Amino acid sequence: MAKGKANVATIIVIGGMSVLGAVSGCGLFGAGPSAQRKAAVVKQSGKHHRPLKGGKGVTIDWAASPITQTGTRQTMVRAFERSHPNIRVKLTTMSTNTDTTRTTLSTEIEGGSATPDVYMGDVIWPAQFAHSGLAVDLSKYFAHGFWSRFAPGLVTGASYRGKVYGAPFFMDAGFLYYRKDLLSKAGLSVPHTWQQLASDAKTLQAKHLVRYGYVWEGASYEGLTCDLMEFLADSGAKVLNAAGTKVTLNSPQAISAVAFMRSLITRGVSPAAVSTYQEPDAMNAFDAGDAAFMRNWDYAWSNSQTPGTKVVGKVGVEPMPAFAGDKQPGYSCIGGWDLYVNPHTHHLKQALTFIRWMTSVPAQRILAKKYSEVPTNYAVQREASVRRKNPVLRIVARVRLIARPSSTPLYPQLSQALYQNVNAALTGQISPTTAISRASREIGADLAGRGL
Amino acid sequence: MAPALIVVSAVTLFPIVYSIYMSFNHIHLTLHGFRFHWAGLSNYRLLWASGLYRYAIGFTVVYAAITVLAELILGTLAALILQRLRWGRSSLLALLLLPWSLITVISAEMWSYIYNGVYGVLDAILLTLHIIHTPVVWLGFPQLAIASTMFADIWKTMPFVAILVLAGLEMIPVEVIEASHMDGATAWQIFWRVQLPLIRSTMSLAALFRILQAFGLFDLPFVLTGGGPGTATESIAVLGYQVMFQDLSFGPGAAVAASTTALVLIMAMVFLWVFRGMAEEGMA
């Protein structure tokens, strides 16, 4: 009997250890910075890292996720190194998943790591990162004149409480992609209103020209917040008041926006699976020729032009539609990436030089002309040769932008409240009215510090 | 022994104690690292007030109960079949272990292709067989998404239970089974009255391991649904990850982790206590 008890005790101890280990392995206990560092080191691509000759100058570490086309970052690093012989840049490749990158960077920097010196981060991070001391206040080092190089609205988006924490690197926005060939077969023109888009989609489906009408991002994740922001702005709803202190979401406009999104599914314009779609899923359906319309980012253009997809040469792109009777075009959610500086860097001067160059005309030209990214440098964005590069760059100046309510450090919680509830409405679990009132309640609790 | 203890303390005890300490603090990230302010139970009060936390606990408990039960039943069945095989047993065993040996993130990606609501393998098969007429969005509805996640989980971990149970069955002396035959017991009686009581401790060990693992459920919902649709598959570990690493709310995040640990330990003890009671009853 005594032996039996001892066994039970051993099992409890071993079991307890294993579950604690499993949970801490999941990162719940914050696998210390060293573990995260190790993971990042494994991912480093040291191929383009050439040591300095004679020990002159310094090497800075730039952490960046892969950009759509291969070689973008490496080409820019090489061009920078050529014009700055005393600075070498070591590229550390981060995850393509924004949230994973945030986890790695925040644990690393919070742990006091001096590297990366510069990192590429999402446009929705400034408030959260500034609030947590994870980014340098760049407005302290760059004179007022520096910020005028960027396209309107971008610097405000990178600011928190009047200080700028990120230098806009390349931008993105929601675009409406459509099938030129299908529209002309059915004698239709490009829809500029949501109502027209839905009815055109139904027409094309009824004529058996295409399986699905409209594909977009409806899964329970950040991307849904982007799509939602566009519908909300189109219908005149706002998530927060201008000061960002009070929730103003619960309105008939917001409910009608979500009801319209749900109706796209119930009317069969969008497949039911759209409630599980992230960007690649929408792109797969569209590139396979199974959808007439798609909402996606800038990079969807180059993907649709890849030989082997079924839609090469058949795709057009326009700014997003608006609701009938409203000003056109409709709103496009702002996406994109900023360059941030690690507060613990030992090479602040070089890091700033790097950022100054990466946002300059020559660098942004490489980004736009060679790799089709939307430049943040306003002069480059308007250059005729850049606009000729592809249809997305041609129309980007006409797009009406709406930013996510990321001016509060609580933005991740806000966004979760939005996408979790709206996703539930898209699948029909709850009504649009319930979704909006629940999201409002949760956001209110978050702002009051009572939310999880 | 002592150096080993030091290593264990450094890599497990320290983070555990530290995170429990974190859970009782308001934590501000500053340029100089964490700044702690004693918060008493306020992080825990925040959790309890959150509907999402209560849901995540409920979901994880129900998920653990159903999947572990299913794995025990199916695993035992598989073990009984394997034990009766005269040939091909080792190759079947290896085949059976394949799902278990796959890294969950990889098998989860595979399942996401199977469950895909437009191009999914499962829909393609069912459509071809005319069992369904329009594609089913397996991960798009709460009950379906939960069931689909459970199925992928059971597929992966049933072999683990099967191997443990098989080992238990092998340890039963052949004479015992032969004697039961002589006494005219049916196959069912042999299983229910002879084998099952003898492998009970093996099964309880398997169940315990599985319960502990099920409470750490993270990779499957993280890859398959991201916790959706809505928050239907939001397990406690997914919630903890969100709070800790997306929201950077370290105090509440640590509270999620610490409370999970407490809950799991209680569950494990209750399980063992109930099981021992059952075992003693069986002996009597």
XYZ file of C-alpha atoms in Angstrom:
736
model
C 0.000 0.000 0.000
C 2.810 2.366 0.938
C 4.430 1.598 -2.371
C 1.189 2.427 -4.145
C 1.094 5.822 -2.484
C 4.664 6.556 -3.440
C 3.819 5.741 -7.045
C 0.875 8.095 -7.002
C 3.062 10.848 -5.601
C 5.683 10.262 -8.277
C 3.063 10.388 -10.991
C 1.722 13.676 -9.665
C 5.182 15.205 -9.521
C 6.197 13.974 -12.976
C 2.828 14.912 -14.399
C 2.901 18.339 -12.832
C 6.377 18.971 -14.151
C 5.475 17.821 -17.637
C 2.436 20.053 -17.873
C 4.271 23.040 -16.470
C 7.065 22.362 -18.889
C 4.591 22.077 -21.742
C 2.866 25.294 -20.797
C 6.101 27.199 -20.386
C 7.276 25.691 -23.658
C 4.219 27.193 -25.289
C 5.564 30.516 -24.225
C 3.018 31.168 -21.521
C 5.737 31.671 -19.000
C 7.766 33.768 -21.351
C 10.544 31.522 -22.595
C 13.320 33.929 -21.688
C 14.950 36.181 -24.217
C 17.801 33.749 -24.695
C 15.484 31.098 -26.124
C 13.940 33.588 -28.483
C 17.339 34.851 -29.496
C 18.461 31.375 -30.308
C 15.423 30.897 -32.531
C 16.191 34.122 -34.321
C 19.845 33.220 -34.777
C 18.909 29.970 -36.471
C 16.854 31.948 -38.949
C 19.609 34.388 -39.753
C 20.637 34.410 -43.356
C 24.235 35.419 -43.152
C 24.787 35.085 -46.881
C 24.959 38.788 -47.541
C 26.917 39.629 -44.461
C 30.422 40.640 -45.458
C 32.755 41.589 -42.642
C 34.354 45.004 -42.774
C 37.938 45.164 -43.876
C 40.511 46.405 -41.392
C 37.975 46.613 -38.575
C 36.790 50.090 -39.617
C 33.153 51.012 -39.175
C 30.353 49.016 -37.603
C 27.858 46.319 -38.459
C 24.205 46.871 -37.660
C 21.598 44.155 -37.398
C 18.366 44.619 -39.361
C 15.485 42.304 -38.501
C 12.904 42.082 -41.264
C 10.289 39.620 -42.463
C 10.535 38.504 -46.085
C 9.062 41.025 -48.512
C 6.884 39.687 -51.351
C 9.559 39.162 -53.981
C 12.750 37.372 -53.110
C 15.890 39.444 -52.919
C 14.203 42.745 -52.072
C 15.844 43.179 -48.687
C 19.215 41.863 -49.835
C 19.312 44.176 -52.857
C 18.508 47.184 -50.719
C 21.096 46.227 -48.117
C 23.766 45.918 -50.812
C 22.837 49.288 -52.304
C 23.019 50.854 -48.857
C 26.410 49.302 -48.137
C 27.776 50.594 -51.447
C 26.853 54.159 -50.560
C 27.966 53.769 -46.920
C 31.289 51.911 -46.939
C 31.679 52.163 -43.168
C 28.426 50.462 -42.271
C 27.628 46.807 -42.845
C 24.118 45.452 -42.437
C 23.430 41.969 -41.196
C 19.971 40.832 -42.197
C 18.022 38.732 -39.689
C 15.008 37.104 -41.256
C 11.864 37.223 -39.137
C 8.680 35.196 -39.465
C 6.162 35.953 -42.216
C 3.541 35.842 -39.478
C 3.287 39.357 -38.000
C 2.266 38.114 -34.563
C 5.171 35.696 -34.341
C 7.527 38.513 -35.296
C 6.006 40.738 -32.615
C 6.493 37.985 -30.035
C 10.136 37.492 -30.981
C 10.972 41.186 -31.092
C 9.137 42.153 -27.920
C 10.732 39.374 -25.854
C 14.151 40.134 -27.272
C 14.032 43.893 -26.729
C 12.272 43.670 -23.385
C 15.092 41.325 -22.316
C 17.562 44.135 -23.025
C 19.097 42.785 -26.217
C 21.104 45.349 -28.198
C 20.213 43.627 -31.465
C 18.481 44.009 -33.797
C 19.490 47.655 -34.122
C 16.750 48.358 -36.631
C 13.627 46.282 -37.196
C 10.812 46.252 -39.682
C 7.485 46.278 -37.882
C 3.784 46.465 -38.678
C 2.097 49.882 -39.037
C -0.217 49.018 -36.140
C 2.591 48.694 -33.601
C 3.673 52.293 -32.786
C 1.349 52.902 -29.818
C 1.871 49.503 -28.234
C 5.637 49.523 -28.784
C 6.045 53.152 -27.682
C 3.981 52.514 -24.558
C 6.143 49.511 -23.654
C 9.500 51.143 -24.378
C 10.223 48.832 -27.306
C 10.976 51.576 -29.856
C 13.022 54.789 -29.990
C 11.245 58.135 -30.347
C 12.588 59.011 -33.793
C 11.222 62.562 -33.758
C 13.935 63.301 -31.196
C 16.619 62.649 -33.813
C 15.086 63.516 -37.173
C 14.364 67.180 -37.842
C 10.897 68.291 -38.835
C 11.923 68.482 -42.500
C 12.706 64.766 -42.637
C 9.100 63.722 -42.104
C 7.794 65.744 -45.057
C 9.189 63.130 -47.444
C 6.384 60.714 -46.630
C 2.965 60.454 -48.276
C 0.175 62.194 -46.309
C -1.200 60.384 -43.262
C 1.651 57.919 -42.873
C 3.604 59.829 -40.215
C 0.470 60.359 -38.108
C -0.062 56.615 -38.280
C 3.458 56.025 -36.963
C 3.006 58.449 -34.046
C 1.968 58.021 -30.442
C 1.170 61.060 -28.293
C 2.795 63.491 -30.690
C 6.060 61.594 -31.122
C 7.013 59.501 -34.129
C 8.230 55.965 -33.412
C 8.463 54.426 -36.863
C 9.700 55.601 -40.255
C 7.234 54.446 -42.944
C 9.100 51.985 -45.171
C 6.563 50.669 -47.639
C 2.819 50.901 -47.554
C -0.098 48.785 -48.527
C -3.851 49.133 -48.800
C -6.925 47.131 -49.674
C -7.638 46.884 -53.414
C -10.467 45.432 -55.451
C -9.199 42.854 -57.923
C -11.562 41.775 -60.677
C -11.650 39.512 -63.717
C -11.648 41.702 -66.843
C -12.482 38.759 -69.121
C -15.579 37.689 -67.175
C -16.964 41.212 -66.929
C -16.585 41.777 -70.667
C -18.142 38.393 -71.476
C -21.192 39.376 -69.460
C -21.156 42.939 -70.799
C -20.588 44.421 -67.350
C -18.373 47.316 -66.302
C -16.226 47.470 -63.164
C -18.509 47.941 -60.134
C -17.937 51.053 -58.040
C -20.559 50.343 -55.395
C -20.950 47.369 -53.070
C -24.513 46.808 -54.234
C -23.354 46.698 -57.860
C -20.523 44.322 -57.000
C -22.930 41.921 -55.323
C -25.404 41.973 -58.200
C -22.651 41.654 -60.846
C -21.277 38.693 -58.934
C -24.700 37.042 -58.899
C -25.051 37.673 -62.658
C -21.680 36.058 -63.393
C -22.503 33.100 -61.166
C -25.951 32.689 -62.735
C -24.335 32.562 -66.176
C -22.014 29.838 -64.856
C -19.006 31.955 -65.769
C -17.502 31.607 -62.296
C -18.024 29.622 -59.109
C -17.782 32.376 -56.504
C -18.545 36.054 -56.738
C -16.412 37.818 -54.177
C -13.625 36.486 -51.935
C -12.130 38.401 -49.018
C -10.614 37.894 -45.557
C -13.188 36.788 -42.981
C -11.261 34.470 -40.634
C -10.976 35.220 -36.944
C -7.696 37.195 -37.158
C -6.239 40.674 -37.698
C -6.991 40.617 -41.441
C -10.725 40.597 -40.740
C -10.309 43.817 -38.766
C -8.843 45.384 -41.933
C -11.754 44.279 -44.128
C -14.211 45.299 -41.419
C -12.658 48.779 -41.088
C -13.366 49.371 -44.776
C -17.047 48.410 -44.478
C -17.382 50.411 -41.254
C -15.819 53.525 -42.796
C -17.955 53.109 -45.930
C -21.121 53.082 -43.860
C -19.976 55.999 -41.700
C -19.327 54.073 -38.464
C -16.375 54.781 -36.195
C -14.824 52.449 -33.629
C -13.518 55.138 -31.273
C -14.052 58.864 -30.785
C -11.444 61.255 -32.195
C -9.432 61.267 -28.958
C -9.356 57.481 -28.935
C -10.776 57.411 -25.413
C -14.384 56.333 -25.904
C -16.000 53.563 -27.908
C -18.490 54.847 -30.483
C -18.946 51.597 -32.366
C -22.475 50.709 -31.323
C -24.428 52.460 -34.077
C -26.972 51.524 -36.766
C -24.248 52.213 -39.365
C -21.900 49.635 -37.853
C -24.659 47.064 -37.612
C -25.634 47.610 -41.240
C -21.979 47.213 -42.278
C -21.716 43.821 -40.563
C -25.162 42.833 -41.848
C -23.952 43.561 -45.384
C -20.842 41.415 -44.850
C -22.990 38.549 -43.600
C -25.410 39.010 -46.508
C -22.561 38.465 -48.966
C -22.368 34.930 -47.562
C -26.092 34.248 -47.186
C -26.793 35.454 -50.725
C -24.079 33.180 -52.059
C -21.954 36.036 -53.412
C -19.107 34.863 -51.172
C -18.505 31.208 -50.280
C -19.331 30.225 -46.699
C -15.646 29.337 -46.380
C -14.818 33.049 -46.508
C -15.277 33.031 -42.727
C -12.105 30.899 -42.574
C -10.217 32.860 -45.241
C -6.941 34.667 -44.740
C -5.176 36.471 -47.600
C -3.577 33.366 -49.180
C -6.933 31.520 -49.211
C -8.615 34.381 -51.057
C -5.659 34.541 -53.435
C -5.792 30.777 -54.086
C -9.472 30.909 -55.020
C -8.985 33.966 -57.223
C -5.807 32.748 -58.924
C -7.425 29.372 -59.612
C -10.074 31.262 -61.589
C -12.833 30.484 -59.103
C -13.754 34.025 -58.064
C -14.828 37.096 -60.022
C -13.818 39.684 -57.407
C -11.301 39.736 -54.587
C -10.256 42.133 -51.855
C -6.543 41.878 -51.203
C -3.327 43.817 -50.679
C -0.796 45.142 -53.155
C 1.148 41.882 -53.323
C -1.836 40.001 -54.717
C -1.104 41.699 -58.041
C 2.283 40.079 -58.590
C 0.889 36.752 -57.399
C -1.901 36.905 -59.962
C 0.705 37.545 -62.663
C 2.796 34.495 -61.842
C 2.923 32.180 -64.851
C 0.964 29.065 -64.030
C -1.959 30.793 -62.364
C -5.111 30.637 -64.431
C -5.740 34.365 -64.494
C -2.582 35.890 -65.984
C -3.585 38.838 -68.190
C -7.208 38.669 -67.090
C -6.951 40.668 -63.873
C -7.787 44.308 -63.298
C -7.475 46.326 -60.114
C -9.443 49.299 -58.800
C -9.856 51.173 -55.513
C -12.462 49.611 -53.217
C -16.191 50.201 -53.876
C -18.409 52.451 -51.745
C -22.038 51.996 -50.745
C -24.491 53.311 -53.357
C -25.071 57.046 -53.125
C -21.842 57.682 -51.209
C -18.650 59.364 -52.357
C -16.418 57.068 -54.421
C -14.117 55.289 -54.077
C -14.788 53.475 -50.827
C -12.247 53.210 -48.057
C -9.084 51.087 -48.109
C -7.485 49.956 -44.887
C -3.861 51.068 -44.450
C -1.314 48.329 -44.084
C 2.413 48.243 -44.501
C 5.632 48.371 -42.572
C 7.673 50.902 -40.648
C 11.315 50.904 -39.608
C 11.867 51.085 -35.862
C 15.022 51.457 -33.744
C 15.720 49.238 -30.741
C 16.151 51.448 -27.620
C 19.077 49.275 -26.506
C 21.071 49.656 -29.728
C 24.775 50.447 -29.447
C 24.746 51.961 -32.953
C 22.061 54.617 -32.878
C 23.859 56.904 -35.330
C 24.293 54.167 -37.930
C 20.736 52.940 -37.373
C 19.420 56.438 -38.117
C 21.630 56.699 -41.199
C 20.205 53.392 -42.397
C 16.619 54.575 -41.914
C 17.323 57.915 -43.587
C 18.656 56.071 -46.633
C 15.952 53.383 -46.754
C 13.263 56.075 -46.964
C 15.192 58.223 -49.451
C 14.359 58.648 -53.129
C 16.992 56.203 -54.495
C 16.070 53.430 -52.036
C 12.333 53.854 -52.485
C 12.811 53.805 -56.252
C 14.426 50.364 -55.993
C 11.548 49.216 -53.824
C 8.921 50.444 -56.275
C 10.477 49.956 -59.692
C 12.330 46.741 -59.109
C 10.018 45.068 -56.608
C 6.595 46.722 -57.133
C 6.122 47.684 -53.475
C 4.153 50.866 -52.796
C 6.731 53.477 -51.739
C 6.114 55.684 -48.719
C 8.267 58.453 -50.156
C 5.713 60.802 -51.673
C 7.976 62.056 -54.480
C 8.683 58.494 -55.621
C 5.033 57.488 -55.295
C 4.089 60.200 -57.827
C 6.899 59.596 -60.346
C 5.510 58.734 -63.772
C 7.935 55.853 -64.288
C 6.873 54.321 -60.970
C 3.193 54.672 -61.771
C 3.735 52.940 -65.092
C 5.281 49.963 -63.326
C 1.982 48.210 -62.567
C -1.761 48.939 -62.209
C -1.611 48.980 -58.420
C 1.040 51.698 -58.368
C -1.000 53.567 -60.981
C -4.139 53.776 -58.834
C -2.610 54.006 -55.371
C -2.849 57.802 -55.335
C -6.636 57.561 -55.887
C -7.215 55.237 -52.934
C -9.082 56.623 -49.909
C -7.311 55.436 -46.802
C -8.716 54.452 -43.423
C -6.415 53.577 -40.528
C -7.212 50.985 -37.905
C -7.770 52.468 -34.415
C -4.184 51.654 -33.472
C -3.397 54.944 -31.751
C -3.964 53.213 -28.403
C -1.545 50.669 -26.888
C -4.641 48.526 -26.293
C -5.148 48.085 -30.035
C -4.491 44.299 -30.057
C -7.326 43.795 -27.533
C -9.584 46.124 -29.551
C -8.865 44.260 -32.717
C -9.554 40.894 -31.067
C -12.915 42.169 -29.824
C -13.737 43.261 -33.376
C -12.626 40.219 -35.334
C -13.800 37.566 -32.876
C -17.332 38.943 -32.680
C -17.670 39.835 -36.350
C -16.331 36.421 -37.348
C -19.019 34.860 -35.160
C -21.599 36.992 -37.004
C -20.213 35.916 -40.383
C -20.746 32.261 -39.479
C -24.267 33.048 -38.270
C -23.616 32.163 -34.609
C -24.755 35.610 -33.511
C -26.621 38.440 -35.230
C -24.805 41.528 -36.533
C -26.530 43.544 -33.789
C -25.215 41.225 -31.089
C -21.750 41.197 -32.637
C -21.511 44.977 -32.607
C -22.921 45.388 -29.117
C -20.618 42.673 -27.730
C -17.574 44.131 -29.469
C -18.480 47.596 -28.129
C -18.871 46.262 -24.602
C -15.548 44.438 -24.743
C -13.722 47.444 -26.210
C -15.264 49.652 -23.517
C -13.972 47.266 -20.852
C -10.528 47.225 -22.486
C -10.328 51.024 -22.521
C -11.407 51.155 -18.881
C -8.700 48.657 -17.951
C -11.275 46.023 -17.081
C -10.699 43.861 -20.133
C -8.527 40.799 -20.398
C 21.836 14.372 -7.716
C 22.573 17.904 -6.577
C 23.760 19.297 -9.927
C 20.751 17.724 -11.614
C 18.472 19.387 -9.094
C 20.107 22.734 -9.745
C 19.564 22.365 -13.480
C 15.947 21.336 -12.983
C 15.376 24.271 -10.643
C 16.948 26.711 -13.077
C 14.954 25.608 -16.091
C 11.616 24.731 -14.512
C 11.186 25.894 -10.942
C 12.550 29.387 -11.445
C 10.301 30.265 -14.418
C 7.299 28.773 -12.629
C 7.853 30.673 -9.402
C 8.705 33.832 -11.362
C 5.546 33.637 -13.419
C 3.430 33.034 -10.333
C 5.017 36.162 -8.875
C 4.285 38.003 -12.137
C 0.641 37.005 -11.929
C 0.273 38.985 -8.691
C 1.704 42.172 -10.185
C 0.851 44.962 -12.554
C 3.775 44.857 -14.964
C 4.941 47.781 -17.035
C 7.488 47.333 -19.738
C 10.048 50.115 -19.589
C 13.352 50.828 -21.256
C 14.969 49.160 -18.255
C 12.934 45.986 -18.345
C 9.926 45.038 -16.207
C 8.611 47.344 -13.497
C 6.489 45.505 -10.957
C 3.667 46.943 -8.847
C 2.038 44.583 -6.405
C -1.501 43.985 -7.599
C -2.771 41.333 -5.214
C -5.513 39.301 -6.841
C -6.559 41.934 -9.347
C -5.175 40.040 -12.369
C -7.164 36.994 -11.268
C -10.276 39.091 -10.765
C -9.806 40.395 -14.308
C -9.681 36.808 -15.583
C -12.740 35.736 -13.702
C -14.713 38.725 -14.969
C -13.780 37.834 -18.529
C -16.332 35.726 -20.367
C -13.613 34.593 -22.741
C -11.488 33.170 -19.911
C -14.430 31.270 -18.464
C -15.270 29.960 -21.924
C -11.666 28.922 -22.574
C -11.575 26.974 -19.287
C -14.860 25.261 -20.082
C -13.809 24.489 -23.625
C -10.457 23.066 -22.562
C -12.006 20.862 -19.856
C -14.699 19.473 -22.176
C -12.166 19.059 -24.973
C -9.784 17.167 -22.684
C -12.550 14.937 -21.322
C -13.943 13.951 -24.727
C -10.646 13.461 -26.539
C -9.012 11.503 -23.711
C -12.032 9.224 -23.359
C -12.140 8.595 -27.101
C -8.404 7.973 -27.229
C -8.603 5.505 -24.361
C -11.396 3.497 -25.965
C -9.917 3.525 -29.481
C -6.375 3.023 -28.219
C -7.420 -0.029 -26.195
C -9.280 -1.435 -29.193
C -6.210 -0.957 -31.385
C -4.026 -2.596 -28.747
C -6.330 -5.622 -28.506
C -6.271 -6.029 -32.280
C -2.498 -5.660 -32.425
C -2.050 -8.212 -29.654
C -4.057 -10.822 -31.552
C -2.096 -10.382 -34.775
C 0.160 -13.306 -35.621
C 2.182 -11.577 -38.319
C 2.833 -8.038 -39.613
C 2.524 -6.757 -36.099
C 5.719 -4.730 -35.957
C 5.160 -3.037 -39.300
C 1.581 -2.178 -38.315
C 2.883 -0.829 -35.044
C 5.338 1.401 -36.894
C 2.575 2.584 -39.213
C 0.331 3.317 -36.265
C 3.039 5.402 -34.664
C 3.410 7.682 -37.701
C 0.748 10.202 -36.633
C 2.209 10.313 -33.139
C 5.709 10.959 -34.420
C 4.672 13.854 -36.673
C 5.208 17.329 -35.255
C 1.760 18.677 -34.436
C 2.204 21.932 -36.330
C 2.977 19.941 -39.472
C 0.087 17.518 -39.079
C -2.168 20.486 -38.271
C -1.185 22.165 -41.554
C -2.014 18.889 -43.274
C -5.413 18.758 -41.600
C -6.071 22.327 -42.681
C -5.708 21.138 -46.295
C -8.051 18.265 -45.560
C -10.653 20.526 -43.931
C -10.330 23.442 -46.397
C -13.845 24.614 -47.214
C -13.256 25.053 -50.951
C -10.404 22.830 -52.071
C -10.315 20.445 -49.112
C -9.519 16.755 -49.579
C -12.373 15.712 -47.302
C -14.939 17.746 -49.268
C -13.570 16.366 -52.529
C -13.994 12.776 -51.344
C -17.479 13.318 -49.937
C -18.574 15.216 -53.080
C -17.270 12.455 -55.349
C -19.136 9.842 -53.317
C -22.288 12.044 -53.473
C -22.523 12.030 -49.698
C -22.665 15.824 -49.738
C -23.722 18.120 -52.560
C -22.102 21.397 -51.572
C -18.710 21.759 -49.892
C -18.838 21.776 -46.095
C -16.817 24.469 -44.313
C -15.443 22.184 -41.613
C -13.725 24.924 -39.661
C -16.389 27.574 -40.248
C -18.994 26.590 -37.647
C -18.416 26.221 -33.914
C -19.548 22.624 -33.342
C -18.016 21.393 -36.604
C -14.748 23.206 -35.946
C -14.543 21.775 -32.429
C -15.338 18.269 -33.684
C -12.814 18.581 -36.532
C -10.103 19.715 -34.136
C -10.926 16.863 -31.762
C -10.787 14.354 -34.604
C -7.313 15.532 -35.637
C -6.227 15.310 -32.007
C -7.583 11.792 -31.533
C -5.969 10.670 -34.795
C -2.624 11.857 -33.555
C -2.632 10.663 -29.953
C -4.633 7.444 -30.070
C -1.453 5.493 -31.058
C 0.281 6.707 -27.911
C -2.463 5.160 -25.786
C -2.450 2.028 -27.946
C 1.258 1.444 -27.372
C 0.980 1.894 -23.622
C -2.040 -0.400 -23.390
C -0.353 -2.979 -25.617
C 2.598 -3.014 -23.243
C 0.161 -3.559 -20.362
C -1.552 -6.436 -22.178
C 1.765 -8.082 -22.952
C 2.645 -8.089 -19.294
C -0.355 -10.241 -18.379
C 0.919 -13.855 -18.001
C -0.388 -16.182 -20.728
C -1.413 -18.677 -18.026
C -4.008 -16.271 -16.671
C -5.737 -16.004 -20.036
C -5.476 -19.743 -20.644
C -6.955 -20.477 -17.232
C -9.903 -18.197 -18.026
C -10.454 -20.104 -21.254
C -10.443 -23.367 -19.362
C -13.058 -21.975 -17.007
C -15.238 -21.275 -20.044
C -15.009 -17.502 -20.106
C -16.073 -15.774 -23.327
C -13.708 -13.376 -25.099
C -15.708 -10.462 -23.757
C -15.588 -11.830 -20.205
C -11.846 -12.349 -20.474
C -11.393 -8.764 -21.570
C -13.792 -7.168 -19.122
C -13.066 -9.263 -16.020
C -9.464 -10.351 -16.475
C -7.504 -8.119 -18.826
C -9.085 -4.767 -18.080
C -8.574 -4.903 -14.294
C -4.970 -5.939 -14.874
C -4.173 -3.099 -17.292
C -6.050 -0.504 -15.305
C -2.927 1.091 -13.886
C -1.345 1.329 -17.337
C -4.508 2.933 -18.664
C -4.624 5.404 -15.828
C -1.065 6.408 -16.540
C -1.899 6.893 -20.215
C -4.999 8.880 -19.304
C -3.046 11.054 -16.901
C -0.413 11.884 -19.495
C -3.090 12.675 -22.050
C -5.098 14.888 -19.682
C -1.999 16.876 -18.841
C -1.185 17.296 -22.527
C -4.746 18.129 -23.492
C -4.682 21.047 -21.086
C -1.752 22.486 -22.976
C -3.783 22.347 -26.226
C -2.238 25.014 -28.413
C -0.806 24.038 -31.787
C -3.908 22.440 -33.305
C -6.318 25.368 -32.798
C -3.498 27.867 -33.397
C -2.892 26.464 -36.882
C -6.375 25.233 -37.800
C -8.684 27.985 -36.580
C -6.682 30.646 -34.735
C -9.199 30.109 -31.939
C -12.179 30.700 -34.227
C -14.789 30.687 -35.558
C -15.477 33.590 -33.225
C -13.811 32.200 -30.129
C -15.187 28.656 -30.402
C -11.823 26.858 -30.239
C -10.071 29.344 -27.967
C -8.202 27.002 -25.612
C -6.678 28.264 -22.435
C -3.160 28.114 -23.910
C -4.198 30.045 -27.040
C -5.790 32.657 -24.790
C -2.642 32.840 -22.670
C -0.511 33.342 -25.770
C -2.809 36.113 -26.982
C -2.841 37.959 -23.682
C 0.876 37.568 -23.043
C 2.409 38.016 -26.464
C -0.075 39.869 -28.636
C -1.471 42.221 -26.031
C 1.821 42.292 -24.072
C -0.274 42.161 -20.875
C 2.242 40.252 -18.815
C 0.412 40.246 -15.466
C -2.898 38.847 -16.735
C -0.995 36.535 -19.114
C 0.960 35.064 -16.213
C -2.293 34.710 -14.289
C -3.771 32.661 -17.151
C -0.732 30.378 -17.072
C -0.597 30.037 -13.295
C -4.304 29.359 -12.972
C -4.107 26.707 -15.688
C -1.310 24.986 -13.842
C -3.288 24.965 -10.611
C -6.330 23.640 -12.423
C -4.357 20.853 -14.081
C -2.761 19.764 -10.823
C -6.175 19.630 -9.156
C -7.601 17.661 -12.092
C -4.701 15.207 -11.975
C -5.109 14.643 -8.263
C -8.872 14.216 -8.492
C -8.379 11.787 -11.344
C -5.868 9.695 -9.406
C -8.025 9.726 -6.297
C -11.113 8.588 -8.199
C -9.122 6.006 -10.068
C -7.586 4.550 -6.925
C -11.037 4.306 -5.405
C -12.200 2.417 -8.474
C -9.183 0.139 -8.394
C -9.733 -0.779 -4.732
C -13.380 -1.445 -5.416
C -12.387 -3.716 -8.258
C -10.073 -5.676 -6.016
C -12.737 -6.213 -3.393
